[in-house]
Amino acid sequence: MGTESNRKGIMRSALYLSLLSVFTVLFSFAKESVIAYYYGVSADTDAYNISVDMPRIIFTFISMAISTVVIPIYTKVLTERGEKQSCFFFRNFTTIVIISYFALLLPAEILAPFIIKVLTPGLDGDVNGMTIHLFRITIPAIGLGLFCKINTGILNSHKSFLIPSLAPILFNLVMAGCVIISAERFGIYAATIGTVLGMFVELIFTSGLRKKYVSFKPVLDFRDGTTISALKMAAPVFVGMSAAELNLILDKMIASFFEPGSISALNYASKLSSGISTLFIASVTTVFFPELAGQVANKEQENAAKTYIFSVRIFILLLMPVIVGGVVLSREIMTLVYGRGAFDSNAVTMTTSVFACYFICLLFTGLRQTGTNFLYSYGDSKAAMKNTVIGVGINLVLDIVLSAVMGLQGLALATTLSVAVISILLMRTARKKNTFISYGSCFRLLLKTFFACGVMFLAIWGWKCFWIRGGYYDIGRSKTTVLFTVSAVLGGAVVYGGMLLLLGAAEARQLFDMVKRKRRRNNR
């Protein structure tokens, strides 16, 4: 990342992955829209969302630790010791994960009533019983995500990004198809069946791609030094990720005491926000993390610092306008994605304000992720864990205080504030880890984006006022809402990009030049 060509190459890969992620997110929104259409915001969707989210959270503790460990260690072994040793590490580590999967699965099935009661104590009897049943069906399939994470980590280590990112599309297609075909016959169980089948399809797909680089054969050696190092590194990562996911658990625990449908509203808003963040955050970190891991493995301290700072600047550049535009157009977005069928105007209103609070969190989520990956590249998982645990403590206090004052919006705002604290702490820790890091250019870019976003906000707001005064704006009509939202997004993007070019933002100029060269090649 020390050279201009490398920097442009990374930006190009991130851009292509973001463009492909557009389709992933669209399919994800389509799947969520199908669920909202058939089930709305109800006790049934509360039961389904808990039955899927709770095992996903449980296994995310492990899967995120796994994916975070696999990339830097596999890359280091491949770089220093060759393909044979990296293959052995993969097989040995995966075998241990398989054993851990089954060791966790049996107690989870047996203790399902206790787990649901502890995590969502406010559910009434009927909903609680259905949740337990659905939980026992979904938890084995959700656990397969562990192995999808390993497969994706190996593929990313070999700089394979685009095709593996298609896996979630397959999951969403299978999931939505099952609901459309069998919702009337099986009710909420159709969504559960779709979740199980979708996870199996995703695992088969990623495993087939991974075989190009390394095949799996069971190997078990607890004395292998590399595996021991990976497990030691994974332990604090596990604790840190567990702490981060506890924010979601706390939100749902408190929301279970609110009116029926509150958990679903929280879930719809969170899914929509995280889906949009996938376009920008996941795409960028997927490309930057292997690059960082390789530079640290090769002891390129200055280049690692430049890569890290460049990723921070990219997040500021991309996420600031997304946040402003998403908050201004939150009701239109919510109406377009969910507002049909059983998801009525009351459900839209309940979910919109929560979505806006979650959406403000996007920039901090990106900074947290890139800071965490930077520390993991150095094998320092303890520092990331400590910062995350502090953030969870803050979230717990804010959840209680803000939910009492603001209800569901308070839960979302508490999460945003706690993530902000974590991201700032991680940035400070990263600078201590690598003395080449300087945030001066990041702050200067932040000021430019603030100004550009302010102009963009005025442009979108003025456009909306024009539509309202002209009698063209009607949130109840899908075609009108689509036309207004698309025109507002495109117009806002042009205003924002133009302002950045006038202000001399380097990354904006690079993106503009890249697109211009691409158009010239296509016209030849």
PDB file of C-alpha atoms in Angstrom, residues 117-236:
ATOM      1  CA  LYS A 117     -36.191 -17.447  29.040  1.00  0.00           C
ATOM      2  CA  VAL A 118     -32.957 -15.727  30.060  1.00  0.00           C
ATOM      3  CA  LEU A 119     -32.420 -13.837  26.808  1.00  0.00           C
ATOM      4  CA  THR A 120     -36.041 -12.714  26.275  1.00  0.00           C
ATOM      5  CA  PRO A 121     -37.735 -12.812  29.695  1.00  0.00           C
ATOM      6  CA  GLY A 122     -40.676 -10.638  28.643  1.00  0.00           C
ATOM      7  CA  LEU A 123     -42.269 -13.113  26.179  1.00  0.00           C
ATOM      8  CA  ASP A 124     -45.665 -14.547  27.063  1.00  0.00           C
ATOM      9  CA  GLY A 125     -46.316 -18.285  27.248  1.00  0.00           C
ATOM     10  CA  ASP A 126     -47.494 -19.036  23.684  1.00  0.00           C
ATOM     11  CA  VAL A 127     -44.790 -16.962  22.004  1.00  0.00           C
ATOM     12  CA  ASN A 128     -42.169 -18.422  24.344  1.00  0.00           C
ATOM     13  CA  GLY A 129     -43.180 -21.984  23.441  1.00  0.00           C
ATOM     14  CA  MET A 130     -43.073 -21.317  19.699  1.00  0.00           C
ATOM     15  CA  THR A 131     -39.708 -19.572  20.041  1.00  0.00           C
ATOM     16  CA  ILE A 132     -38.189 -22.574  21.810  1.00  0.00           C
ATOM     17  CA  HIS A 133     -39.440 -24.919  19.084  1.00  0.00           C
ATOM     18  CA  LEU A 134     -38.121 -22.760  16.248  1.00  0.00           C
ATOM     19  CA  PHE A 135     -34.833 -22.229  18.101  1.00  0.00           C
ATOM     20  CA  ARG A 136     -34.205 -25.992  18.256  1.00  0.00           C
ATOM     21  CA  ILE A 137     -34.822 -26.287  14.507  1.00  0.00           C
ATOM     22  CA  THR A 138     -32.586 -23.433  13.423  1.00  0.00           C
ATOM     23  CA  ILE A 139     -29.589 -23.678  15.734  1.00  0.00           C
ATOM     24  CA  PRO A 140     -27.879 -26.646  13.959  1.00  0.00           C
ATOM     25  CA  ALA A 141     -28.142 -24.881  10.590  1.00  0.00           C
ATOM     26  CA  ILE A 142     -27.057 -21.472  11.880  1.00  0.00           C
ATOM     27  CA  GLY A 143     -23.990 -23.163  13.363  1.00  0.00           C
ATOM     28  CA  LEU A 144     -22.886 -24.101   9.859  1.00  0.00           C
ATOM     29  CA  GLY A 145     -21.961 -20.457   9.466  1.00  0.00           C
ATOM     30  CA  LEU A 146     -18.768 -21.337  11.374  1.00  0.00           C
ATOM     31  CA  PHE A 147     -17.502 -23.314   8.420  1.00  0.00           C
ATOM     32  CA  CYS A 148     -18.696 -20.714   5.901  1.00  0.00           C
ATOM     33  CA  LYS A 149     -16.530 -18.188   7.767  1.00  0.00           C
ATOM     34  CA  ILE A 150     -13.491 -20.480   7.575  1.00  0.00           C
ATOM     35  CA  ASN A 151     -14.026 -21.033   3.851  1.00  0.00           C
ATOM     36  CA  THR A 152     -14.426 -17.313   3.200  1.00  0.00           C
ATOM     37  CA  GLY A 153     -11.339 -16.515   5.283  1.00  0.00           C
ATOM     38  CA  ILE A 154      -9.218 -18.899   3.216  1.00  0.00           C
ATOM     39  CA  LEU A 155     -10.582 -17.453  -0.029  1.00  0.00           C
ATOM     40  CA  ASN A 156      -9.923 -13.867   1.081  1.00  0.00           C
ATOM     41  CA  SER A 157      -6.379 -14.817   2.096  1.00  0.00           C
ATOM     42  CA  HIS A 158      -5.843 -15.840  -1.532  1.00  0.00           C
ATOM     43  CA  LYS A 159      -7.314 -12.465  -2.639  1.00  0.00           C
ATOM     44  CA  SER A 160     -10.525 -14.090  -3.861  1.00  0.00           C
ATOM     45  CA  PHE A 161     -13.295 -11.647  -2.941  1.00  0.00           C
ATOM     46  CA  LEU A 162     -15.949 -11.311  -5.616  1.00  0.00           C
ATOM     47  CA  ILE A 163     -17.279 -14.850  -6.123  1.00  0.00           C
ATOM     48  CA  PRO A 164     -17.408 -15.735  -2.385  1.00  0.00           C
ATOM     49  CA  SER A 165     -19.531 -12.623  -1.833  1.00  0.00           C
ATOM     50  CA  LEU A 166     -22.285 -14.295  -3.901  1.00  0.00           C
ATOM     51  CA  ALA A 167     -22.951 -16.810  -1.106  1.00  0.00           C
ATOM     52  CA  PRO A 168     -25.423 -14.575   0.801  1.00  0.00           C
ATOM     53  CA  ILE A 169     -27.405 -14.089  -2.416  1.00  0.00           C
ATOM     54  CA  LEU A 170     -27.977 -17.832  -2.630  1.00  0.00           C
ATOM     55  CA  PHE A 171     -29.087 -17.903   0.997  1.00  0.00           C
ATOM     56  CA  ASN A 172     -31.570 -15.065   0.461  1.00  0.00           C
ATOM     57  CA  LEU A 173     -32.968 -16.652  -2.711  1.00  0.00           C
ATOM     58  CA  VAL A 174     -33.597 -19.974  -0.975  1.00  0.00           C
ATOM     59  CA  MET A 175     -35.040 -18.260   2.083  1.00  0.00           C
ATOM     60  CA  ALA A 176     -37.433 -16.007   0.154  1.00  0.00           C
ATOM     61  CA  GLY A 177     -38.447 -18.870  -2.161  1.00  0.00           C
ATOM     62  CA  CYS A 178     -39.483 -21.066   0.754  1.00  0.00           C
ATOM     63  CA  VAL A 179     -41.601 -18.294   2.261  1.00  0.00           C
ATOM     64  CA  ILE A 180     -43.328 -17.462  -1.030  1.00  0.00           C
ATOM     65  CA  ILE A 181     -44.063 -21.099  -1.812  1.00  0.00           C
ATOM     66  CA  SER A 182     -45.151 -22.367   1.579  1.00  0.00           C
ATOM     67  CA  ALA A 183     -46.032 -19.446   3.878  1.00  0.00           C
ATOM     68  CA  GLU A 184     -49.777 -19.928   3.509  1.00  0.00           C
ATOM     69  CA  ARG A 185     -49.495 -23.618   4.355  1.00  0.00           C
ATOM     70  CA  PHE A 186     -46.849 -23.658   7.069  1.00  0.00           C
ATOM     71  CA  GLY A 187     -47.021 -20.122   8.456  1.00  0.00           C
ATOM     72  CA  ILE A 188     -43.884 -18.915  10.211  1.00  0.00           C
ATOM     73  CA  TYR A 189     -42.353 -22.383   9.881  1.00  0.00           C
ATOM     74  CA  ALA A 190     -41.848 -21.685   6.174  1.00  0.00           C
ATOM     75  CA  ALA A 191     -39.336 -18.971   7.099  1.00  0.00           C
ATOM     76  CA  THR A 192     -37.599 -21.388   9.466  1.00  0.00           C
ATOM     77  CA  ILE A 193     -37.328 -24.079   6.780  1.00  0.00           C
ATOM     78  CA  GLY A 194     -35.939 -21.485   4.364  1.00  0.00           C
ATOM     79  CA  THR A 195     -33.287 -20.462   6.885  1.00  0.00           C
ATOM     80  CA  VAL A 196     -32.123 -24.068   7.333  1.00  0.00           C
ATOM     81  CA  LEU A 197     -32.004 -24.841   3.599  1.00  0.00           C
ATOM     82  CA  GLY A 198     -30.324 -21.519   2.826  1.00  0.00           C
ATOM     83  CA  MET A 199     -27.474 -22.195   5.260  1.00  0.00           C
ATOM     84  CA  PHE A 200     -26.821 -25.613   3.730  1.00  0.00           C
ATOM     85  CA  VAL A 201     -26.680 -24.103   0.238  1.00  0.00           C
ATOM     86  CA  GLU A 202     -24.276 -21.385   1.417  1.00  0.00           C
ATOM     87  CA  LEU A 203     -21.961 -23.949   3.032  1.00  0.00           C
ATOM     88  CA  ILE A 204     -21.884 -26.149  -0.087  1.00  0.00           C
ATOM     89  CA  PHE A 205     -21.129 -23.126  -2.291  1.00  0.00           C
ATOM     90  CA  THR A 206     -18.245 -21.756  -0.187  1.00  0.00           C
ATOM     91  CA  SER A 207     -16.771 -25.227   0.329  1.00  0.00           C
ATOM     92  CA  GLY A 208     -16.701 -25.792  -3.419  1.00  0.00           C
ATOM     93  CA  LEU A 209     -14.848 -22.517  -3.950  1.00  0.00           C
ATOM     94  CA  ARG A 210     -12.380 -23.196  -1.144  1.00  0.00           C
ATOM     95  CA  LYS A 211     -11.341 -26.551  -2.643  1.00  0.00           C
ATOM     96  CA  LYS A 212      -9.526 -24.661  -5.399  1.00  0.00           C
ATOM     97  CA  TYR A 213      -6.881 -23.664  -2.835  1.00  0.00           C
ATOM     98  CA  VAL A 214      -7.048 -26.303  -0.129  1.00  0.00           C
ATOM     99  CA  SER A 215      -9.092 -29.449   0.469  1.00  0.00           C
ATOM    100  CA  PHE A 216     -10.313 -30.645   3.836  1.00  0.00           C
ATOM    101  CA  LYS A 217      -9.234 -33.889   5.452  1.00  0.00           C
ATOM    102  CA  PRO A 218      -9.669 -34.435   9.199  1.00  0.00           C
ATOM    103  CA  VAL A 219      -6.421 -33.843  11.096  1.00  0.00           C
ATOM    104  CA  LEU A 220      -6.174 -33.484  14.857  1.00  0.00           C
ATOM    105  CA  ASP A 221      -3.010 -32.314  16.551  1.00  0.00           C
ATOM    106  CA  PHE A 222      -3.420 -30.257  19.715  1.00  0.00           C
ATOM    107  CA  ARG A 223       0.352 -29.931  19.977  1.00  0.00           C
ATOM    108  CA  ASP A 224       0.755 -27.988  16.722  1.00  0.00           C
ATOM    109  CA  GLY A 225       2.305 -24.638  17.631  1.00  0.00           C
ATOM    110  CA  THR A 226       0.464 -22.656  14.961  1.00  0.00           C
ATOM    111  CA  THR A 227      -2.914 -24.027  16.009  1.00  0.00           C
ATOM    112  CA  ILE A 228      -2.141 -23.328  19.659  1.00  0.00           C
ATOM    113  CA  SER A 229      -1.271 -19.739  18.732  1.00  0.00           C
ATOM    114  CA  ALA A 230      -4.515 -19.445  16.770  1.00  0.00           C
ATOM    115  CA  LEU A 231      -6.581 -20.753  19.696  1.00  0.00           C
ATOM    116  CA  LYS A 232      -4.815 -18.395  22.110  1.00  0.00           C
ATOM    117  CA  MET A 233      -5.514 -15.475  19.800  1.00  0.00           C
ATOM    118  CA  ALA A 234      -9.109 -16.636  19.290  1.00  0.00           C
ATOM    119  CA  ALA A 235      -9.917 -16.654  23.018  1.00  0.00           C
ATOM    120  CA  PRO A 236      -9.828 -12.865  23.538  1.00  0.00           C
TER     121      PRO A 236
END
